[in-house]
Amino acid sequence: ESNYNTQNAGITVRHGDRNNMIAGGISYQHSDLKSNQVFPEKTDVHYTFENFLANAFGRFKIGKYGSIRTFYRGSVNSPSVTQLQNVINTSNQLFYTAGNPDLKQQYTHRGMLRYSYANRLNSTSFFGSFYVSGINNYISNATYTASKDSVLADGIILRRFSQLSKPVNLNGYISARSFYAYSMPLKFMKTNLNVNGGFGYARQPGLLNNVKNISHNYNYS
């Protein structure tokens, strides 16, 4: 049985009018995670997290038909009970998994910049957006390959060449993506032409036999 309770209170200040506006604020969040396990062994988990989270927003009119919006927001994600429990799962004899009671919360920074343009007179429009996020204490996996038979907790034996994986906190996670769309009328055939595209990138850290490794993922559309 698990319970995760969060209380959040903050203040935001906003200034501007219909066309141009900025806002910024900060909040305090208190989180309480409790879990009781009775099988296969009795385990009690209780963690308390405290965080200050910032946010900002802006909207600006550009010319007669364009506008820019931007925002930043900080947030936290707590590790799951399974990730926190110091229990070894031996259901797969070649790949053991375990929890890590020393895990910290993930602190995520998110930002966005968006530009839009719509000319009603000639029915053309353009939309472009860019999103980026970074995570402190990113919950990744540390994987160990046994070079010889090893005895783990409670007399569990990790056989040679078998693997043990557990979650750990690592810094360096970054992801970004963009999207663009353009629309214009084709009067000679009474229809619209729409063109869109995008690009994404993710930098994900991991740990293999105590050596940090980085994977880079790219995608486009």
mmCIF file of N, CA and C in Angstrom, residues 22-142:
data_model
loop_
_atom_site.group_PDB
_atom_site.id
_atom_site.type_symbol
_atom_site.label_atom_id
_atom_site.label_comp_id
_atom_site.label_asym_id
_atom_site.label_seq_id
_atom_site.Cartn_x
_atom_site.Cartn_y
_atom_site.Cartn_z
ATOM 1 N N ILE A 22 3.703 40.010 -19.020
ATOM 2 C CA ILE A 22 4.723 39.166 -18.410
ATOM 3 C C ILE A 22 4.235 38.754 -17.023
ATOM 4 N N ALA A 23 4.680 37.600 -16.583
ATOM 5 C CA ALA A 23 4.303 37.095 -15.267
ATOM 6 C C ALA A 23 5.439 36.246 -14.727
ATOM 7 N N GLY A 24 5.573 36.250 -13.420
ATOM 8 C CA GLY A 24 6.597 35.432 -12.779
ATOM 9 C C GLY A 24 6.166 35.086 -11.366
ATOM 10 N N GLY A 25 6.594 33.921 -10.902
ATOM 11 C CA GLY A 25 6.190 33.525 -9.563
ATOM 12 C C GLY A 25 7.046 32.406 -9.018
ATOM 13 N N ILE A 26 6.768 32.065 -7.771
ATOM 14 C CA ILE A 26 7.477 30.984 -7.101
ATOM 15 C C ILE A 26 6.511 30.286 -6.153
ATOM 16 N N SER A 27 6.705 28.987 -5.980
ATOM 17 C CA SER A 27 5.834 28.224 -5.085
ATOM 18 C C SER A 27 6.677 27.283 -4.239
ATOM 19 N N TYR A 28 6.112 26.887 -3.113
ATOM 20 C CA TYR A 28 6.751 25.930 -2.211
ATOM 21 C C TYR A 28 5.939 24.649 -2.237
ATOM 22 N N GLN A 29 6.612 23.515 -2.390
ATOM 23 C CA GLN A 29 5.919 22.237 -2.452
ATOM 24 C C GLN A 29 6.469 21.280 -1.409
ATOM 25 N N HIS A 30 5.564 20.680 -0.654
ATOM 26 C CA HIS A 30 5.914 19.672 0.345
ATOM 27 C C HIS A 30 5.272 18.358 -0.073
ATOM 28 N N SER A 31 6.092 17.305 -0.182
ATOM 29 C CA SER A 31 5.599 16.001 -0.622
ATOM 30 C C SER A 31 5.946 14.943 0.412
ATOM 31 N N ASP A 32 5.019 14.018 0.601
ATOM 32 C CA ASP A 32 5.191 12.959 1.592
ATOM 33 C C ASP A 32 4.866 11.618 0.935
ATOM 34 N N LEU A 33 5.833 10.714 0.929
ATOM 35 C CA LEU A 33 5.667 9.401 0.319
ATOM 36 C C LEU A 33 5.765 8.324 1.391
ATOM 37 N N LYS A 34 4.713 7.517 1.497
ATOM 38 C CA LYS A 34 4.693 6.429 2.478
ATOM 39 C C LYS A 34 4.279 5.139 1.794
ATOM 40 N N SER A 35 4.919 4.051 2.219
ATOM 41 C CA SER A 35 4.576 2.742 1.665
ATOM 42 C C SER A 35 4.795 1.671 2.717
ATOM 43 N N ASN A 36 3.879 0.707 2.760
ATOM 44 C CA ASN A 36 3.980 -0.435 3.667
ATOM 45 C C ASN A 36 3.926 -1.723 2.857
ATOM 46 N N GLN A 37 4.933 -2.550 3.007
ATOM 47 C CA GLN A 37 4.986 -3.831 2.321
ATOM 48 C C GLN A 37 4.983 -4.946 3.363
ATOM 49 N N VAL A 38 4.189 -5.978 3.109
ATOM 50 C CA VAL A 38 4.096 -7.096 4.054
ATOM 51 C C VAL A 38 4.620 -8.397 3.476
ATOM 52 N N PHE A 39 4.844 -8.448 2.143
ATOM 53 C CA PHE A 39 5.311 -9.682 1.508
ATOM 54 C C PHE A 39 6.189 -9.322 0.329
ATOM 55 N N PRO A 40 7.295 -10.010 0.068
ATOM 56 C CA PRO A 40 7.789 -11.210 0.758
ATOM 57 C C PRO A 40 8.462 -10.925 2.094
ATOM 58 N N GLU A 41 8.733 -9.662 2.394
ATOM 59 C CA GLU A 41 9.257 -9.301 3.705
ATOM 60 C C GLU A 41 8.665 -7.961 4.092
ATOM 61 N N LYS A 42 8.587 -7.702 5.377
ATOM 62 C CA LYS A 42 7.974 -6.469 5.849
ATOM 63 C C LYS A 42 8.938 -5.301 5.650
ATOM 64 N N THR A 43 8.468 -4.277 4.950
ATOM 65 C CA THR A 43 9.285 -3.099 4.664
ATOM 66 C C THR A 43 8.422 -1.856 4.764
ATOM 67 N N ASP A 44 8.916 -0.849 5.452
ATOM 68 C CA ASP A 44 8.241 0.441 5.557
ATOM 69 C C ASP A 44 9.104 1.507 4.897
ATOM 70 N N VAL A 45 8.493 2.299 4.022
ATOM 71 C CA VAL A 45 9.185 3.376 3.321
ATOM 72 C C VAL A 45 8.511 4.687 3.672
ATOM 73 N N HIS A 46 9.294 5.689 4.052
ATOM 74 C CA HIS A 46 8.752 7.009 4.361
ATOM 75 C C HIS A 46 9.772 8.065 3.959
ATOM 76 N N TYR A 47 9.398 8.880 2.986
ATOM 77 C CA TYR A 47 10.276 9.942 2.497
ATOM 78 C C TYR A 47 9.515 11.256 2.471
ATOM 79 N N THR A 48 10.216 12.334 2.799
ATOM 80 C CA THR A 48 9.659 13.685 2.742
ATOM 81 C C THR A 48 10.528 14.526 1.819
ATOM 82 N N PHE A 49 9.879 15.258 0.881
ATOM 83 C CA PHE A 49 10.588 16.104 -0.072
ATOM 84 C C PHE A 49 10.075 17.538 0.062
ATOM 85 N N GLU A 50 10.987 18.501 -0.018
ATOM 86 C CA GLU A 50 10.625 19.913 0.040
ATOM 87 C C GLU A 50 11.337 20.640 -1.101
ATOM 88 N N ASN A 51 10.560 21.461 -1.856
ATOM 89 C CA ASN A 51 11.118 22.123 -3.032
ATOM 90 C C ASN A 51 10.531 23.510 -3.207
ATOM 91 N N PHE A 52 11.332 24.403 -3.796
ATOM 92 C CA PHE A 52 10.861 25.692 -4.293
ATOM 93 C C PHE A 52 10.833 25.612 -5.816
ATOM 94 N N LEU A 53 9.691 25.964 -6.411
ATOM 95 C CA LEU A 53 9.482 25.839 -7.851
ATOM 96 C C LEU A 53 9.175 27.209 -8.440
ATOM 97 N N ALA A 54 9.897 27.564 -9.510
ATOM 98 C CA ALA A 54 9.717 28.871 -10.149
ATOM 99 C C ALA A 54 8.919 28.713 -11.438
ATOM 100 N N ASN A 55 8.288 29.806 -11.868
ATOM 101 C CA ASN A 55 7.582 29.829 -13.141
ATOM 102 C C ASN A 55 7.619 31.235 -13.720
ATOM 103 N N ALA A 56 7.560 31.338 -15.041
ATOM 104 C CA ALA A 56 7.552 32.628 -15.725
ATOM 105 C C ALA A 56 6.803 32.480 -17.038
ATOM 106 N N PHE A 57 6.168 33.563 -17.481
ATOM 107 C CA PHE A 57 5.384 33.544 -18.714
ATOM 108 C C PHE A 57 5.450 34.912 -19.369
ATOM 109 N N GLY A 58 5.490 34.929 -20.696
ATOM 110 C CA GLY A 58 5.488 36.190 -21.430
ATOM 111 C C GLY A 58 4.708 36.075 -22.722
ATOM 112 N N ARG A 59 3.992 37.157 -23.089
ATOM 113 C CA ARG A 59 3.260 37.208 -24.357
ATOM 114 C C ARG A 59 3.452 38.599 -24.954
ATOM 115 N N PHE A 60 3.898 38.643 -26.219
ATOM 116 C CA PHE A 60 4.225 39.918 -26.845
ATOM 117 C C PHE A 60 3.690 39.930 -28.276
ATOM 118 N N LYS A 61 3.088 41.047 -28.652
ATOM 119 C CA LYS A 61 2.575 41.218 -30.016
ATOM 120 C C LYS A 61 3.699 41.722 -30.903
ATOM 121 N N ILE A 62 3.883 41.087 -32.068
ATOM 122 C CA ILE A 62 4.934 41.450 -33.011
ATOM 123 C C ILE A 62 4.263 41.903 -34.304
ATOM 124 N N GLY A 63 4.329 43.192 -34.580
ATOM 125 C CA GLY A 63 3.688 43.703 -35.775
ATOM 126 C C GLY A 63 2.181 43.610 -35.706
ATOM 127 N N LYS A 64 1.556 43.568 -36.867
ATOM 128 C CA LYS A 64 0.100 43.572 -36.935
ATOM 129 C C LYS A 64 -0.492 42.175 -36.807
ATOM 130 N N TYR A 65 0.259 41.154 -37.262
ATOM 131 C CA TYR A 65 -0.319 39.820 -37.325
ATOM 132 C C TYR A 65 0.454 38.764 -36.518
ATOM 133 N N GLY A 66 1.556 39.139 -35.938
ATOM 134 C CA GLY A 66 2.372 38.148 -35.260
ATOM 135 C C GLY A 66 2.366 38.288 -33.749
ATOM 136 N N SER A 67 2.743 37.217 -33.065
ATOM 137 C CA SER A 67 2.847 37.238 -31.612
ATOM 138 C C SER A 67 3.858 36.192 -31.160
ATOM 139 N N ILE A 68 4.456 36.423 -29.997
ATOM 140 C CA ILE A 68 5.413 35.509 -29.388
ATOM 141 C C ILE A 68 4.924 35.162 -27.998
ATOM 142 N N ARG A 69 4.997 33.896 -27.660
ATOM 143 C CA ARG A 69 4.709 33.421 -26.304
ATOM 144 C C ARG A 69 5.912 32.639 -25.797
ATOM 145 N N THR A 70 6.220 32.797 -24.536
ATOM 146 C CA THR A 70 7.320 32.050 -23.938
ATOM 147 C C THR A 70 6.976 31.718 -22.489
ATOM 148 N N PHE A 71 7.464 30.592 -22.011
ATOM 149 C CA PHE A 71 7.233 30.255 -20.605
ATOM 150 C C PHE A 71 8.363 29.397 -20.082
ATOM 151 N N TYR A 72 8.508 29.420 -18.774
ATOM 152 C CA TYR A 72 9.419 28.532 -18.053
ATOM 153 C C TYR A 72 8.675 27.979 -16.846
ATOM 154 N N ARG A 73 8.933 26.703 -16.533
ATOM 155 C CA ARG A 73 8.289 26.109 -15.360
ATOM 156 C C ARG A 73 9.208 25.044 -14.762
ATOM 157 N N GLY A 74 9.332 25.069 -13.461
ATOM 158 C CA GLY A 74 10.070 24.034 -12.752
ATOM 159 C C GLY A 74 9.112 23.062 -12.082
ATOM 160 N N SER A 75 9.460 21.791 -12.082
ATOM 161 C CA SER A 75 8.605 20.782 -11.468
ATOM 162 C C SER A 75 9.472 19.650 -10.938
ATOM 163 N N VAL A 76 8.890 18.829 -10.069
ATOM 164 C CA VAL A 76 9.613 17.696 -9.501
ATOM 165 C C VAL A 76 8.801 16.418 -9.679
ATOM 166 N N ASN A 77 9.513 15.315 -9.846
ATOM 167 C CA ASN A 77 8.905 13.985 -9.905
ATOM 168 C C ASN A 77 9.605 13.105 -8.893
ATOM 169 N N SER A 78 8.841 12.499 -8.028
ATOM 170 C CA SER A 78 9.423 11.630 -7.006
ATOM 171 C C SER A 78 9.630 10.226 -7.548
ATOM 172 N N PRO A 79 10.641 9.523 -7.076
ATOM 173 C CA PRO A 79 10.823 8.121 -7.476
ATOM 174 C C PRO A 79 9.664 7.275 -6.980
ATOM 175 N N SER A 80 9.395 6.206 -7.684
ATOM 176 C CA SER A 80 8.307 5.309 -7.292
ATOM 177 C C SER A 80 8.734 4.450 -6.104
ATOM 178 N N VAL A 81 7.758 3.837 -5.475
ATOM 179 C CA VAL A 81 8.053 2.953 -4.344
ATOM 180 C C VAL A 81 8.926 1.785 -4.794
ATOM 181 N N THR A 82 8.643 1.237 -5.974
ATOM 182 C CA THR A 82 9.450 0.132 -6.502
ATOM 183 C C THR A 82 10.901 0.541 -6.669
ATOM 184 N N GLN A 83 11.118 1.775 -7.139
ATOM 185 C CA GLN A 83 12.485 2.258 -7.319
ATOM 186 C C GLN A 83 13.194 2.486 -5.990
ATOM 187 N N LEU A 84 12.449 2.783 -4.938
ATOM 188 C CA LEU A 84 13.048 3.081 -3.633
ATOM 189 C C LEU A 84 13.279 1.829 -2.785
ATOM 190 N N GLN A 85 12.520 0.789 -3.003
ATOM 191 C CA GLN A 85 12.620 -0.385 -2.142
ATOM 192 C C GLN A 85 13.916 -1.158 -2.403
ATOM 193 N N ASN A 86 14.618 -1.439 -1.333
ATOM 194 C CA ASN A 86 15.892 -2.151 -1.437
ATOM 195 C C ASN A 86 15.638 -3.666 -1.476
ATOM 196 N N VAL A 87 14.948 -4.086 -2.545
ATOM 197 C CA VAL A 87 14.598 -5.489 -2.727
ATOM 198 C C VAL A 87 15.129 -5.947 -4.081
ATOM 199 N N ILE A 88 15.749 -7.128 -4.123
ATOM 200 C CA ILE A 88 16.301 -7.665 -5.357
ATOM 201 C C ILE A 88 15.285 -8.595 -6.006
ATOM 202 N N ASN A 89 14.981 -8.328 -7.277
ATOM 203 C CA ASN A 89 14.057 -9.151 -8.043
ATOM 204 C C ASN A 89 14.873 -10.172 -8.842
ATOM 205 N N THR A 90 14.693 -11.461 -8.530
ATOM 206 C CA THR A 90 15.486 -12.523 -9.161
ATOM 207 C C THR A 90 14.659 -13.359 -10.129
ATOM 208 N N SER A 91 13.536 -12.831 -10.607
ATOM 209 C CA SER A 91 12.665 -13.624 -11.485
ATOM 210 C C SER A 91 13.360 -13.951 -12.808
ATOM 211 N N ASN A 92 14.271 -13.080 -13.268
ATOM 212 C CA ASN A 92 15.067 -13.355 -14.468
ATOM 213 C C ASN A 92 16.489 -13.658 -14.016
ATOM 214 N N GLN A 93 16.912 -14.906 -14.145
ATOM 215 C CA GLN A 93 18.212 -15.326 -13.619
ATOM 216 C C GLN A 93 19.391 -14.660 -14.323
ATOM 217 N N LEU A 94 19.166 -14.113 -15.502
ATOM 218 C CA LEU A 94 20.251 -13.439 -16.230
ATOM 219 C C LEU A 94 20.253 -11.934 -16.023
ATOM 220 N N PHE A 95 19.173 -11.400 -15.447
ATOM 221 C CA PHE A 95 19.067 -9.949 -15.295
ATOM 222 C C PHE A 95 18.298 -9.643 -14.014
ATOM 223 N N TYR A 96 19.024 -9.373 -12.927
ATOM 224 C CA TYR A 96 18.408 -9.013 -11.652
ATOM 225 C C TYR A 96 18.143 -7.501 -11.631
ATOM 226 N N THR A 97 17.108 -7.114 -10.926
ATOM 227 C CA THR A 97 16.825 -5.694 -10.711
ATOM 228 C C THR A 97 16.663 -5.438 -9.217
ATOM 229 N N ALA A 98 16.992 -4.220 -8.810
ATOM 230 C CA ALA A 98 16.897 -3.848 -7.398
ATOM 231 C C ALA A 98 16.516 -2.385 -7.293
ATOM 232 N N GLY A 99 15.966 -2.008 -6.126
ATOM 233 C CA GLY A 99 15.657 -0.614 -5.862
ATOM 234 C C GLY A 99 16.835 0.094 -5.223
ATOM 235 N N ASN A 100 16.657 1.402 -5.007
ATOM 236 C CA ASN A 100 17.714 2.222 -4.419
ATOM 237 C C ASN A 100 17.075 3.192 -3.426
ATOM 238 N N PRO A 101 17.207 2.941 -2.115
ATOM 239 C CA PRO A 101 16.569 3.803 -1.114
ATOM 240 C C PRO A 101 17.187 5.196 -1.015
ATOM 241 N N ASP A 102 18.316 5.441 -1.698
ATOM 242 C CA ASP A 102 18.977 6.752 -1.643
ATOM 243 C C ASP A 102 18.585 7.657 -2.804
ATOM 244 N N LEU A 103 17.594 7.257 -3.603
ATOM 245 C CA LEU A 103 17.192 8.071 -4.752
ATOM 246 C C LEU A 103 16.638 9.427 -4.307
ATOM 247 N N LYS A 104 16.924 10.451 -5.115
ATOM 248 C CA LYS A 104 16.376 11.790 -4.898
ATOM 249 C C LYS A 104 15.311 12.080 -5.951
ATOM 250 N N GLN A 105 14.567 13.156 -5.740
ATOM 251 C CA GLN A 105 13.579 13.582 -6.725
ATOM 252 C C GLN A 105 14.257 14.086 -8.000
ATOM 253 N N GLN A 106 13.569 13.913 -9.119
ATOM 254 C CA GLN A 106 13.975 14.566 -10.356
ATOM 255 C C GLN A 106 13.457 16.007 -10.347
ATOM 256 N N TYR A 107 14.346 16.961 -10.672
ATOM 257 C CA TYR A 107 13.924 18.359 -10.781
ATOM 258 C C TYR A 107 14.005 18.738 -12.254
ATOM 259 N N THR A 108 12.854 19.023 -12.840
ATOM 260 C CA THR A 108 12.776 19.280 -14.276
ATOM 261 C C THR A 108 12.589 20.769 -14.553
ATOM 262 N N HIS A 109 13.386 21.290 -15.479
ATOM 263 C CA HIS A 109 13.254 22.661 -15.983
ATOM 264 C C HIS A 109 12.683 22.582 -17.400
ATOM 265 N N ARG A 110 11.576 23.259 -17.648
ATOM 266 C CA ARG A 110 10.952 23.255 -18.975
ATOM 267 C C ARG A 110 10.829 24.679 -19.495
ATOM 268 N N GLY A 111 11.154 24.852 -20.779
ATOM 269 C CA GLY A 111 11.016 26.154 -21.408
ATOM 270 C C GLY A 111 10.409 26.030 -22.792
ATOM 271 N N MET A 112 9.705 27.068 -23.237
ATOM 272 C CA MET A 112 9.060 27.049 -24.537
ATOM 273 C C MET A 112 9.102 28.439 -25.156
ATOM 274 N N LEU A 113 9.333 28.495 -26.466
ATOM 275 C CA LEU A 113 9.247 29.728 -27.239
ATOM 276 C C LEU A 113 8.395 29.436 -28.465
ATOM 277 N N ARG A 114 7.347 30.240 -28.663
ATOM 278 C CA ARG A 114 6.422 29.975 -29.766
ATOM 279 C C ARG A 114 6.114 31.269 -30.507
ATOM 280 N N TYR A 115 6.194 31.217 -31.826
ATOM 281 C CA TYR A 115 5.865 32.367 -32.665
ATOM 282 C C TYR A 115 4.740 31.977 -33.610
ATOM 283 N N SER A 116 3.754 32.843 -33.728
ATOM 284 C CA SER A 116 2.642 32.585 -34.651
ATOM 285 C C SER A 116 2.343 33.838 -35.468
ATOM 286 N N TYR A 117 1.977 33.620 -36.713
ATOM 287 C CA TYR A 117 1.655 34.702 -37.646
ATOM 288 C C TYR A 117 0.455 34.273 -38.472
ATOM 289 N N ALA A 118 -0.546 35.127 -38.546
ATOM 290 C CA ALA A 118 -1.742 34.819 -39.325
ATOM 291 C C ALA A 118 -2.241 36.096 -39.991
ATOM 292 N N ASN A 119 -2.148 36.130 -41.316
ATOM 293 C CA ASN A 119 -2.612 37.270 -42.100
ATOM 294 C C ASN A 119 -3.959 36.915 -42.704
ATOM 295 N N ARG A 120 -5.003 37.519 -42.199
ATOM 296 C CA ARG A 120 -6.341 37.186 -42.660
ATOM 297 C C ARG A 120 -6.619 37.727 -44.053
ATOM 298 N N LEU A 121 -5.860 38.745 -44.460
ATOM 299 C CA LEU A 121 -6.114 39.353 -45.760
ATOM 300 C C LEU A 121 -5.714 38.438 -46.906
ATOM 301 N N ASN A 122 -4.569 37.789 -46.800
ATOM 302 C CA ASN A 122 -4.141 36.882 -47.875
ATOM 303 C C ASN A 122 -4.176 35.410 -47.457
ATOM 304 N N SER A 123 -4.704 35.125 -46.250
ATOM 305 C CA SER A 123 -4.916 33.752 -45.761
ATOM 306 C C SER A 123 -3.626 32.952 -45.635
ATOM 307 N N THR A 124 -2.526 33.610 -45.301
ATOM 308 C CA THR A 124 -1.271 32.900 -45.046
ATOM 309 C C THR A 124 -1.014 32.875 -43.540
ATOM 310 N N SER A 125 -0.344 31.829 -43.114
ATOM 311 C CA SER A 125 -0.045 31.707 -41.689
ATOM 312 C C SER A 125 1.256 30.946 -41.502
ATOM 313 N N PHE A 126 1.905 31.213 -40.374
ATOM 314 C CA PHE A 126 3.135 30.517 -40.007
ATOM 315 C C PHE A 126 3.121 30.288 -38.508
ATOM 316 N N PHE A 127 3.584 29.110 -38.129
ATOM 317 C CA PHE A 127 3.645 28.759 -36.710
ATOM 318 C C PHE A 127 4.963 28.054 -36.454
ATOM 319 N N GLY A 128 5.687 28.500 -35.433
ATOM 320 C CA GLY A 128 6.946 27.856 -35.060
ATOM 321 C C GLY A 128 7.064 27.763 -33.554
ATOM 322 N N SER A 129 7.533 26.625 -33.064
ATOM 323 C CA SER A 129 7.675 26.450 -31.624
ATOM 324 C C SER A 129 8.961 25.699 -31.321
ATOM 325 N N PHE A 130 9.506 25.986 -30.158
ATOM 326 C CA PHE A 130 10.727 25.335 -29.699
ATOM 327 C C PHE A 130 10.581 25.025 -28.218
ATOM 328 N N TYR A 131 10.786 23.752 -27.858
ATOM 329 C CA TYR A 131 10.670 23.308 -26.471
ATOM 330 C C TYR A 131 12.005 22.736 -26.026
ATOM 331 N N VAL A 132 12.381 23.002 -24.785
ATOM 332 C CA VAL A 132 13.612 22.439 -24.237
ATOM 333 C C VAL A 132 13.380 22.095 -22.772
ATOM 334 N N SER A 133 13.996 21.019 -22.319
ATOM 335 C CA SER A 133 13.891 20.631 -20.917
ATOM 336 C C SER A 133 15.206 20.020 -20.461
ATOM 337 N N GLY A 134 15.505 20.238 -19.195
ATOM 338 C CA GLY A 134 16.672 19.647 -18.569
ATOM 339 C C GLY A 134 16.279 19.103 -17.210
ATOM 340 N N ILE A 135 16.927 18.012 -16.802
ATOM 341 C CA ILE A 135 16.550 17.353 -15.550
ATOM 342 C C ILE A 135 17.772 17.205 -14.662
ATOM 343 N N ASN A 136 17.674 17.740 -13.447
ATOM 344 C CA ASN A 136 18.671 17.491 -12.416
ATOM 345 C C ASN A 136 18.287 16.219 -11.650
ATOM 346 N N ASN A 137 19.267 15.430 -11.279
ATOM 347 C CA ASN A 137 19.026 14.157 -10.581
ATOM 348 C C ASN A 137 18.125 13.234 -11.395
ATOM 349 N N TYR A 138 18.374 13.190 -12.694
ATOM 350 C CA TYR A 138 17.599 12.324 -13.584
ATOM 351 C C TYR A 138 17.721 10.868 -13.128
ATOM 352 N N ILE A 139 16.575 10.173 -13.026
ATOM 353 C CA ILE A 139 16.578 8.784 -12.587
ATOM 354 C C ILE A 139 16.862 7.885 -13.787
ATOM 355 N N SER A 140 18.088 7.387 -13.842
ATOM 356 C CA SER A 140 18.516 6.480 -14.900
ATOM 357 C C SER A 140 18.800 5.114 -14.286
ATOM 358 N N ASN A 141 19.442 4.247 -15.043
ATOM 359 C CA ASN A 141 19.758 2.906 -14.553
ATOM 360 C C ASN A 141 21.261 2.684 -14.536
ATOM 361 N N ALA A 142 21.740 2.079 -13.463
ATOM 362 C CA ALA A 142 23.125 1.616 -13.375
ATOM 363 C C ALA A 142 23.109 0.104 -13.541
#
